[in-house]
Coordinates of C-alpha atoms (C1' of nucleotides) in Angstrom, one line a residue:
Chain M
X120 CA 29.3 -15.3 -44.1
X121 CA 26.4 -15.3 -41.9
X122 CA 26.1 -16.6 -38.5
X123 CA 23.3 -19.3 -38.4
X124 CA 22.1 -21.9 -36.2
X125 CA 21.8 -25.2 -38.4
X126 CA 19.4 -26.6 -35.7
X127 CA 19.9 -24.3 -32.9
X128 CA 20.3 -25.3 -29.2
X129 CA 16.6 -24.7 -28.3
X130 CA 15.6 -26.0 -31.8
X131 CA 13.4 -28.9 -31.2
X132 CA 11.1 -31.0 -33.4
X133 CA 8.6 -28.5 -32.4
X134 CA 10.0 -25.7 -34.3
X135 CA 7.2 -24.7 -37.0
X136 CA 8.3 -25.7 -40.4
X137 CA 11.5 -27.1 -41.7
X138 CA 14.3 -24.8 -42.6
X139 CA 14.3 -23.3 -46.0
X140 CA 17.8 -23.6 -47.7
X141 CA 19.4 -20.2 -47.4
X142 CA 19.6 -19.7 -51.1
X143 CA 15.7 -20.2 -51.4
X144 CA 15.3 -17.8 -48.8
X145 CA 17.1 -15.1 -50.8
X146 CA 15.1 -15.7 -53.7
X147 CA 11.8 -15.9 -52.0
X148 CA 12.5 -12.2 -51.3
X149 CA 12.7 -11.5 -55.2
X150 CA 9.7 -13.5 -56.0
X151 CA 7.7 -11.5 -53.3
X152 CA 8.8 -8.2 -54.9
X153 CA 7.6 -9.4 -58.2
X154 CA 4.3 -10.7 -56.6
X155 CA 3.9 -7.4 -55.3
X156 CA 4.1 -5.9 -59.0
X157 CA 1.6 -8.2 -60.2
X158 CA -0.8 -7.4 -57.3
X159 CA -0.5 -3.9 -58.2
X160 CA -1.4 -4.6 -61.4
X161 CA -4.5 -6.5 -60.8
X162 CA -3.3 -9.9 -62.0
X163 CA -4.7 -12.7 -60.2
X164 CA -2.6 -15.7 -61.3
X165 CA 0.7 -16.6 -62.3
X166 CA 2.3 -19.7 -63.9
X167 CA 5.8 -20.8 -62.5
X168 CA 7.0 -19.8 -65.9
X169 CA 5.9 -16.3 -65.6
X170 CA 7.0 -15.6 -62.4
X171 CA 10.3 -17.2 -63.0
X172 CA 10.7 -15.0 -66.0
X173 CA 10.3 -11.7 -63.7
X174 CA 12.7 -13.1 -61.3
X175 CA 15.1 -14.0 -63.6
X176 CA 15.4 -17.6 -62.8
X177 CA 14.4 -21.1 -64.4
X178 CA 10.7 -22.1 -63.7
X179 CA 12.0 -25.4 -62.3
X180 CA 14.0 -23.7 -59.6
X181 CA 11.1 -21.3 -58.4
X182 CA 8.8 -24.3 -58.1
X183 CA 11.4 -26.0 -56.0
X184 CA 11.6 -23.0 -54.2
X185 CA 8.0 -22.7 -53.6
X186 CA 7.7 -26.3 -52.7
X187 CA 9.5 -25.6 -49.2
X188 CA 6.4 -23.3 -48.2
X189 CA 4.1 -26.4 -49.1
X190 CA 1.8 -26.9 -51.8
X191 CA 0.2 -23.3 -52.8
X192 CA -0.2 -23.8 -56.6
X193 CA -3.1 -25.7 -58.9
X194 CA -1.8 -28.1 -61.3
X195 CA -2.8 -27.1 -64.9
X196 CA -3.4 -23.5 -63.7
X197 CA -0.7 -21.8 -61.5
X198 CA -0.5 -19.7 -58.5
X199 CA -3.2 -17.4 -56.9
X200 CA -1.1 -14.3 -56.7
X201 CA -2.6 -12.9 -53.5
X202 CA -2.4 -16.2 -51.6
X203 CA 1.2 -16.7 -52.6
X204 CA 1.9 -13.3 -51.6
X205 CA 0.8 -13.6 -48.1
X206 CA 2.2 -17.1 -47.9
X207 CA 5.7 -16.0 -48.8
X208 CA 5.6 -12.8 -46.5
X209 CA 4.1 -14.9 -43.4
X210 CA 6.9 -17.5 -44.0
X211 CA 9.7 -14.7 -44.1
X212 CA 8.6 -13.1 -41.0
X213 CA 6.9 -10.2 -42.4
X214 CA 3.7 -10.1 -40.8
X215 CA 5.0 -8.7 -37.9
X216 CA 6.6 -5.3 -37.8
X217 CA 10.4 -5.0 -37.3
X218 CA 11.7 -2.0 -35.6
X219 CA 15.2 -0.9 -37.2
X220 CA 17.7 1.2 -35.6
X221 CA 20.4 2.9 -37.8
X222 CA 23.7 3.2 -36.0
X223 CA 25.9 5.7 -37.6
X224 CA 24.6 9.2 -38.8
X225 CA 27.5 9.9 -41.7
X226 CA 26.6 10.2 -45.2
X227 CA 25.6 6.6 -45.6
X228 CA 23.3 6.5 -42.5
X229 CA 21.5 9.7 -43.3
X230 CA 21.0 8.5 -46.8
X231 CA 19.6 5.2 -45.2
X232 CA 17.3 7.0 -42.9
X233 CA 15.7 8.6 -45.6
X234 CA 15.5 5.5 -47.8
X235 CA 11.9 4.9 -48.4
X236 CA 12.7 0.9 -49.2
X237 CA 12.9 0.3 -45.6
X238 CA 9.8 1.9 -44.4
X239 CA 7.7 0.5 -47.4
X240 CA 7.4 -3.0 -46.2
X241 CA 7.3 -3.5 -42.4
X242 CA 10.5 -2.1 -41.5
X243 CA 10.1 0.9 -39.4
X244 CA 13.2 3.2 -38.5
X245 CA 12.5 3.7 -34.9
X246 CA 16.2 5.3 -33.7
X247 CA 19.7 6.7 -35.2
X248 CA 22.7 6.7 -33.2
X249 CA 26.1 8.7 -33.6
X250 CA 29.0 9.2 -31.5
X251 CA 29.8 12.8 -32.6
X252 CA 28.7 15.4 -30.2
X253 CA 28.2 17.6 -33.1
X254 CA 25.7 15.2 -34.6
X255 CA 23.7 14.1 -31.4
X256 CA 20.6 15.7 -30.8
X257 CA 20.2 17.0 -34.5
X258 CA 17.3 15.7 -36.8
X259 CA 17.7 13.2 -39.4
X260 CA 14.8 11.8 -41.4
X261 CA 12.2 13.0 -38.8
X262 CA 14.3 11.2 -35.8
X263 CA 16.4 12.8 -33.2
X264 CA 20.0 11.5 -33.3
X265 CA 20.7 9.5 -29.9
X266 CA 24.2 9.1 -28.4
X267 CA 25.8 5.7 -28.8
X268 CA 26.6 6.1 -24.8
X269 CA 22.6 5.8 -24.5
X270 CA 22.6 2.7 -26.9
X271 CA 21.0 0.2 -24.4
X272 CA 18.3 2.5 -23.0
X273 CA 17.4 4.1 -26.3
X274 CA 17.0 0.6 -28.0
X275 CA 15.0 -0.6 -24.9
X276 CA 12.8 2.2 -24.9
X277 CA 12.0 2.3 -28.9
X278 CA 11.7 -1.6 -28.7
X279 CA 14.3 -1.9 -31.7
X280 CA 14.9 -5.7 -32.8
X281 CA 17.1 -5.2 -35.7
X282 CA 20.0 -3.0 -36.3
X283 CA 21.7 -1.4 -39.5
X284 CA 25.5 -0.5 -39.0
X285 CA 26.8 2.2 -40.8
X286 CA 29.8 3.1 -39.3
X287 CA 33.5 3.2 -40.5
X288 CA 35.4 0.2 -40.5
X289 CA 37.7 1.0 -37.4
X290 CA 34.6 1.5 -35.0
X291 CA 32.4 -1.4 -36.6
X292 CA 33.7 -4.6 -34.2
X293 CA 33.5 -2.4 -31.1
X294 CA 30.0 -1.0 -32.0
X295 CA 29.0 -4.4 -32.9
X296 CA 30.0 -5.8 -29.4
X297 CA 28.0 -3.1 -27.8
X298 CA 25.1 -4.1 -29.9
X299 CA 25.3 -7.7 -28.9
X300 CA 25.9 -6.8 -25.3
X301 CA 22.4 -4.8 -25.4
X302 CA 20.8 -7.8 -26.7
X303 CA 20.6 -7.2 -30.5
X304 CA 20.5 -10.3 -32.5
X305 CA 20.1 -9.3 -36.3
X306 CA 22.6 -7.1 -37.8
X307 CA 23.0 -5.8 -41.2
X308 CA 26.4 -4.1 -41.8
X309 CA 27.8 -1.6 -44.3
X310 CA 31.3 -1.6 -42.7
X311 CA 33.9 -3.4 -44.8
X312 CA 35.3 -5.8 -41.8
X313 CA 34.4 -9.3 -41.0
X314 CA 32.5 -8.9 -37.7
X315 CA 33.0 -11.6 -34.9
X316 CA 29.8 -12.2 -33.0
X317 CA 28.6 -15.0 -30.8
X318 CA 26.5 -18.0 -31.8
X319 CA 22.8 -16.9 -32.1
X320 CA 23.6 -13.5 -33.6
X321 CA 22.9 -13.2 -37.5
X322 CA 25.0 -10.7 -39.4
X323 CA 24.6 -9.8 -43.0
X324 CA 27.1 -7.8 -44.7
X325 CA 26.6 -5.3 -47.9
X326 CA 29.9 -4.6 -49.2
X327 CA 30.1 -2.2 -52.0
X328 CA 34.0 -2.6 -52.3
X329 CA 33.7 -6.3 -52.7
X330 CA 31.1 -5.9 -55.3
X331 CA 33.1 -3.7 -57.3
X332 CA 36.2 -5.9 -56.9
X333 CA 34.3 -8.7 -58.5
X334 CA 33.2 -6.7 -61.3
X335 CA 36.7 -5.6 -61.9
X336 CA 37.6 -9.4 -62.0
X337 CA 34.9 -10.2 -64.7
X338 CA 35.7 -6.9 -66.5
X339 CA 39.4 -7.7 -66.7
X340 CA 39.0 -11.4 -67.9
X341 CA 36.6 -10.1 -70.7
X342 CA 39.2 -7.7 -71.8
X343 CA 41.8 -10.5 -71.7
X344 CA 39.7 -12.7 -74.0
X345 CA 39.1 -9.9 -76.1
X346 CA 42.6 -9.0 -76.7
X347 CA 43.7 -12.6 -77.2
X348 CA 41.0 -13.0 -79.8
X349 CA 42.3 -9.8 -81.7
X350 CA 45.9 -11.1 -81.5
X351 CA 44.5 -14.4 -82.7
X352 CA 43.0 -12.7 -85.6
X353 CA 45.9 -10.8 -86.3
X354 CA 48.3 -13.5 -86.3
X355 CA 45.7 -15.4 -88.6
X356 CA 46.1 -13.2 -91.6
Chain R
X86 CA 22.0 -13.4 -60.0
X87 CA 24.7 -12.0 -62.3
X88 CA 25.3 -12.5 -66.0
X89 CA 28.5 -14.6 -66.5
X90 CA 30.1 -16.1 -69.8
X91 CA 30.9 -19.5 -68.6
X92 CA 33.7 -19.7 -71.7
X93 CA 32.7 -16.7 -73.6
X94 CA 32.3 -16.6 -77.3
X95 CA 35.9 -15.3 -77.5
X96 CA 37.5 -17.1 -74.7
X97 CA 39.8 -19.5 -76.3
X98 CA 42.7 -21.6 -74.9
X99 CA 44.8 -18.4 -74.8
X100 CA 42.8 -17.0 -72.1
X101 CA 45.4 -16.2 -69.1
X102 CA 44.7 -18.4 -66.2
X103 CA 41.7 -20.7 -65.6
X104 CA 38.5 -19.2 -64.4
X105 CA 38.2 -18.9 -60.6
X106 CA 35.0 -20.1 -59.1
X107 CA 32.7 -17.3 -58.3
X108 CA 32.5 -18.2 -54.6
X109 CA 36.3 -17.9 -54.5
X110 CA 36.6 -14.8 -56.0
X111 CA 34.3 -13.1 -53.3
X112 CA 36.3 -14.6 -50.6
X113 CA 39.6 -13.4 -52.5
X114 CA 38.4 -9.6 -51.8
X115 CA 38.0 -10.5 -48.2
X116 CA 41.4 -12.1 -48.0
X117 CA 42.9 -8.9 -49.9
X118 CA 41.5 -6.8 -47.0
X119 CA 43.0 -8.6 -44.4
X120 CA 46.1 -8.7 -46.1
X121 CA 46.1 -5.0 -46.4
X122 CA 45.6 -4.5 -42.5
X123 CA 48.5 -6.9 -41.9
X124 CA 50.7 -5.3 -44.5
X125 CA 49.9 -2.0 -42.4
X126 CA 50.8 -3.6 -39.4
X127 CA 54.1 -4.5 -40.7
X128 CA 53.6 -8.4 -40.6
X129 CA 55.4 -10.0 -43.1
X130 CA 54.2 -13.8 -42.9
X131 CA 50.9 -15.5 -42.3
X132 CA 49.9 -19.0 -42.2
X133 CA 46.4 -20.0 -43.8
X134 CA 45.4 -20.7 -40.0
X135 CA 45.8 -17.0 -39.2
X136 CA 44.6 -15.3 -42.3
X137 CA 41.7 -17.8 -42.4
X138 CA 40.6 -16.7 -38.8
X139 CA 40.8 -13.0 -39.8
X140 CA 38.5 -13.8 -42.8
X141 CA 36.2 -15.8 -40.9
X142 CA 36.5 -19.1 -43.0
X143 CA 38.2 -22.4 -42.5
X144 CA 42.0 -22.6 -43.3
X145 CA 41.3 -25.7 -45.8
X146 CA 39.1 -23.2 -47.8
X147 CA 41.5 -20.5 -47.9
X148 CA 44.0 -22.6 -49.1
X149 CA 41.8 -24.1 -51.8
X150 CA 40.9 -20.6 -52.8
X151 CA 44.6 -19.5 -53.0
X152 CA 45.5 -22.5 -55.0
X153 CA 43.1 -21.3 -57.9
X154 CA 45.9 -18.5 -58.2
X155 CA 48.9 -20.8 -58.4
X156 CA 51.4 -21.8 -55.5
X157 CA 52.5 -18.8 -53.7
X158 CA 53.0 -20.3 -50.2
X159 CA 56.0 -22.1 -48.5
X160 CA 55.4 -25.4 -46.9
X161 CA 55.8 -25.4 -43.3
X162 CA 56.2 -21.6 -43.3
X163 CA 53.1 -19.9 -44.7
X164 CA 52.7 -16.9 -47.0
X165 CA 54.6 -13.7 -47.6
X166 CA 51.7 -11.0 -47.1
X167 CA 53.4 -8.9 -49.6
X168 CA 53.8 -11.1 -52.4
X169 CA 50.4 -12.6 -51.5
X170 CA 48.6 -9.2 -51.6
X171 CA 49.9 -8.4 -54.9
X172 CA 49.2 -11.7 -56.6
X173 CA 45.5 -11.3 -55.3
X174 CA 45.3 -7.8 -56.6
X175 CA 46.8 -8.6 -59.9
X176 CA 44.4 -11.6 -60.3
X177 CA 41.2 -9.4 -59.3
X178 CA 42.2 -6.9 -62.0
X179 CA 43.0 -4.2 -59.4
X180 CA 46.3 -3.2 -60.8
X181 CA 44.5 -1.1 -63.3
X182 CA 42.3 1.9 -62.4
X183 CA 38.7 1.7 -62.7
X184 CA 36.8 4.8 -63.5
X185 CA 33.3 4.7 -62.2
X186 CA 30.2 6.9 -62.8
X187 CA 27.4 7.3 -60.3
X188 CA 24.0 7.3 -61.8
X189 CA 21.4 9.0 -59.7
X190 CA 22.3 11.9 -57.5
X191 CA 19.7 11.3 -54.7
X192 CA 20.3 10.5 -51.1
X193 CA 22.1 7.4 -51.8
X194 CA 24.1 8.6 -54.9
X195 CA 25.3 11.3 -52.9
X196 CA 26.3 9.6 -49.9
X197 CA 28.2 6.9 -52.4
X198 CA 30.0 9.8 -54.2
X199 CA 31.3 10.9 -50.8
X200 CA 32.2 7.3 -49.5
X201 CA 36.2 7.0 -49.3
X202 CA 35.7 3.1 -49.6
X203 CA 35.5 3.5 -53.5
X204 CA 38.5 5.8 -53.9
X205 CA 40.9 3.9 -51.5
X206 CA 41.4 1.3 -53.8
X207 CA 41.8 1.5 -57.6
X208 CA 38.4 2.8 -58.1
X209 CA 38.1 6.6 -59.1
X210 CA 34.5 8.3 -59.3
X211 CA 34.8 10.3 -62.5
X212 CA 31.4 11.3 -63.0
X213 CA 28.0 11.5 -61.3
X214 CA 24.3 11.7 -63.4
X215 CA 21.0 13.0 -62.4
X216 CA 17.8 13.4 -64.6
X217 CA 16.3 16.3 -62.3
X218 CA 17.0 19.6 -63.8
X219 CA 17.1 21.1 -60.6
X220 CA 20.1 18.8 -59.4
X221 CA 22.2 19.0 -62.9
X222 CA 25.1 21.2 -62.6
X223 CA 25.3 21.3 -58.8
X224 CA 28.3 19.7 -57.2
X225 CA 28.6 16.7 -55.2
X226 CA 31.7 15.3 -54.0
X227 CA 33.8 17.8 -55.9
X228 CA 32.1 16.8 -59.2
X229 CA 29.5 18.7 -61.2
X230 CA 26.3 16.6 -61.9
X231 CA 25.8 15.6 -65.6
X232 CA 22.4 15.3 -67.2
X233 CA 21.6 11.6 -68.0
X234 CA 20.7 13.0 -71.5
X235 CA 24.3 13.5 -72.1
X236 CA 25.1 9.9 -70.7
X237 CA 27.1 8.6 -73.5
X238 CA 29.1 11.9 -74.3
X239 CA 30.2 12.2 -70.7
X240 CA 30.9 8.4 -70.2
X241 CA 33.3 8.6 -73.2
X242 CA 34.9 11.9 -72.4
X243 CA 35.6 10.6 -68.6
X244 CA 36.8 7.3 -69.7
X245 CA 34.1 5.5 -67.3
X246 CA 34.2 1.6 -67.6
X247 CA 32.0 0.9 -64.3
X248 CA 28.9 2.2 -63.5
X249 CA 27.0 2.5 -59.8
X250 CA 23.3 2.7 -60.5
X251 CA 21.5 4.7 -57.7
X252 CA 18.0 5.4 -59.0
X253 CA 14.6 4.7 -57.9
X254 CA 13.3 1.2 -59.2
X255 CA 10.9 2.5 -61.7
X256 CA 13.7 4.2 -63.7
X257 CA 16.3 1.6 -63.1
X258 CA 15.5 -0.8 -66.2
X259 CA 15.3 2.1 -68.6
X260 CA 18.6 3.6 -67.5
X261 CA 20.4 0.2 -67.6
X262 CA 19.4 -0.2 -71.0
X263 CA 20.8 3.6 -71.9
X264 CA 23.9 2.4 -70.1
X265 CA 24.3 -0.8 -71.9
X266 CA 23.6 1.3 -75.3
X267 CA 26.5 3.4 -74.4
X268 CA 28.9 0.6 -74.2
X269 CA 28.9 0.0 -70.2
X270 CA 29.4 -3.7 -69.5
X271 CA 29.8 -3.8 -65.6
X272 CA 26.9 -2.3 -63.5
X273 CA 26.6 -2.6 -59.8
X274 CA 22.9 -1.6 -59.1
X275 CA 21.4 -0.5 -55.9
X276 CA 17.8 -0.4 -57.4
X277 CA 15.7 -3.2 -55.9
X278 CA 14.5 -4.8 -59.4
X279 CA 16.0 -7.5 -61.5
X280 CA 17.7 -5.8 -64.3
X281 CA 17.4 -7.6 -67.8
X282 CA 20.9 -7.3 -69.7
X283 CA 22.1 -8.7 -72.7
X284 CA 25.0 -11.5 -72.3
X285 CA 28.4 -10.1 -72.0
X286 CA 27.0 -7.4 -69.3
X287 CA 27.8 -8.1 -65.8
X288 CA 25.3 -6.9 -63.3
X289 CA 25.9 -7.2 -59.5
X290 CA 23.0 -6.1 -57.0
X291 CA 23.1 -4.6 -53.4
X292 CA 20.0 -5.0 -52.1
X293 CA 19.2 -3.7 -48.5
X294 CA 15.5 -4.7 -48.6
X295 CA 16.2 -8.3 -49.4
X296 CA 18.9 -8.5 -46.8
X297 CA 16.6 -7.1 -44.1
X298 CA 13.9 -9.8 -45.1
X299 CA 16.7 -12.6 -44.8
X300 CA 17.3 -11.3 -41.1
X301 CA 13.6 -11.2 -40.3
X302 CA 13.2 -14.9 -41.7
X303 CA 16.0 -16.1 -39.1
X304 CA 14.9 -13.8 -36.3
X305 CA 11.4 -15.2 -36.5
X306 CA 12.9 -18.7 -36.6
X307 CA 14.7 -17.8 -33.4
X308 CA 11.6 -16.4 -31.7
X309 CA 9.7 -19.6 -32.6
X310 CA 12.0 -22.1 -31.3
X311 CA 12.5 -19.8 -28.3
X312 CA 8.7 -20.0 -27.8
X313 CA 8.5 -23.6 -28.4
X314 CA 11.3 -24.5 -25.9
X315 CA 9.5 -22.2 -23.3
X316 CA 6.1 -24.0 -23.9
X317 CA 8.0 -27.5 -23.6
X318 CA 9.7 -26.3 -20.1
X319 CA 6.3 -25.4 -19.1
X320 CA 4.3 -28.7 -19.8
X321 CA 7.5 -30.2 -18.4
X322 CA 6.9 -29.3 -14.9
Chain F
dA225 C1' 58.4 -30.5 -37.3
dT226 C1' 55.4 -27.9 -39.5
dG227 C1' 51.9 -26.0 -42.6
dT228 C1' 51.1 -26.1 -47.7
dG229 C1' 48.7 -27.9 -51.7
dT230 C1' 45.5 -31.2 -53.1
dG231 C1' 42.7 -35.6 -54.3
dA232 C1' 38.9 -37.8 -52.6
dA233 C1' 34.7 -37.4 -49.9
dT234 C1' 30.7 -34.9 -48.5
dC235 C1' 27.4 -31.6 -48.5
dG236 C1' 24.3 -28.5 -50.8
dA237 C1' 22.2 -26.1 -54.7
dT238 C1' 20.5 -26.6 -59.6
dT239 C1' 18.5 -28.9 -63.4
dC240 C1' 16.0 -32.5 -65.5
dA241 C1' 12.2 -35.0 -66.5
dC242 C1' 8.1 -36.8 -65.7
dA243 C1' 4.3 -38.6 -62.7
dG244 C1' 0.1 -37.0 -60.8
dC245 C1' -3.8 -33.7 -60.3
dA246 C1' -6.9 -30.1 -62.0
Chain E
dT269 C1' -4.3 -31.0 -72.0
dG270 C1' -1.4 -28.0 -69.1
dC271 C1' 1.1 -26.9 -65.1
dT272 C1' 2.7 -28.1 -60.6
dG273 C1' 5.4 -30.9 -57.2
dT274 C1' 9.3 -33.6 -56.9
dG275 C1' 12.3 -37.9 -57.1
dA276 C1' 16.7 -38.7 -59.7
dA277 C1' 20.9 -36.8 -61.8
dT278 C1' 24.1 -33.3 -62.2
dC279 C1' 27.0 -29.8 -60.8
dG280 C1' 29.5 -26.9 -57.7
dA281 C1' 31.2 -25.7 -53.2
dT282 C1' 33.1 -27.1 -48.8
dT283 C1' 35.4 -30.2 -45.8
dC284 C1' 38.6 -33.8 -44.7
dA285 C1' 43.1 -35.9 -44.6
dC286 C1' 47.5 -36.6 -46.0
dA287 C1' 51.4 -36.7 -49.0
dC288 C1' 55.0 -33.6 -49.8
dA289 C1' 58.4 -29.6 -49.6
dT290 C1' 61.1 -26.8 -46.6

DNA sequence: ATGTGTGAATCGATTCACAGCA
DNA sequence: TGCTGTGAATCGATTCACACAT
């Protein structure tokens, strides 16, 4: 699904901290969100039970996830909200600011440029690109749209280190190649295609069509078992 | 992450076909996309090796995934593209048309309403809702925006059986409750919150902030191991 | 000869259950 | 006493490797 680097070429024993299992990393972001809410409400301590409830997981799993960070709770008491928040944020790499470029200023790209969720926590949208001359130079979300032809130059100037790819499927692989050539190593793609990238480049995918199809699968099964229980009921009388 | 129904209350031995493991269901949608490309190119047969390559997985995994559907390949030959395409589509529930409502006509909701990826295969956007009186009644993607107050009525009239929730985090749970009350059992949420739903309702989440944070985690690790290998090189001379 | 279908082996993720500490 | 931290047990997902069909 994503390209990772189990213990990359340059990863020696010096690498700070063991790697956290991928499934745990994904959940840590959820805990972080819940903790931020608690922080906003002025709550100072949580138990694993309470936090797990808010995150929709079992408390044993939450404790195991947190144990990969070290030991930050107090037995018999719980976790300090502030300390835990900072610890997770630091471990996820959210103490540094990430500069994001959006490639593709169509419907989706423009919606993303205006999405406060990015800016809210440590992700600064620093550039937006399009290939269409009619769009280049126009303003979107307070940024002037740059030409994809100037990709490398503008990325370097704006200090971008992460890219959101919001272009049609047919141009996604080509642009992805250009991004990689320009030195980008973290890509979040909304294009419904499997992107081929060299090792060392991390790609994550958000795929609405896939998600709807998965929903369809479950909905169909629910229909079927409903029908079969109805026919069972019918033949039983 | 999602609500499933391991072998639901009504699921008896009559349920057509065994359940497909969740991880396989997700990949079947990817295979389907690759197969549709092959179909468009006029290719008639594929081997598991070729299709796996296109989907970015190992061939053994592809064969195991397909084996949950039954036996549709020919030993020594491969799979017929057309037959396999139809088989997967049928099993995923894509032979019936799904009618989708978009709840939330903000930036994201409007972008989604105009997204061809929905309409392209079996998902018809049948309604779009918003709570803002200034937006209600305006036209988005060829549809008049309905009031969320009329949710139940409009959903029933338009025959919607699947909802995309594109509203701010703070109103997501409340709207989700209303959707469930109105009989919706399949929800794709873009809101960055954990939605609580009763059993029998399937929620899937698309979460851009989480994805970016996961990228940040890996990018930070890559930075760290780069730095440690540099300092190792320095101290070695 | 070739490539599918699948048991057996492996690997990772989740849950259990309890020892240990405040 | 109460709740964390974690080995051990379980469960699911992936990979291996080969028997079998064409």
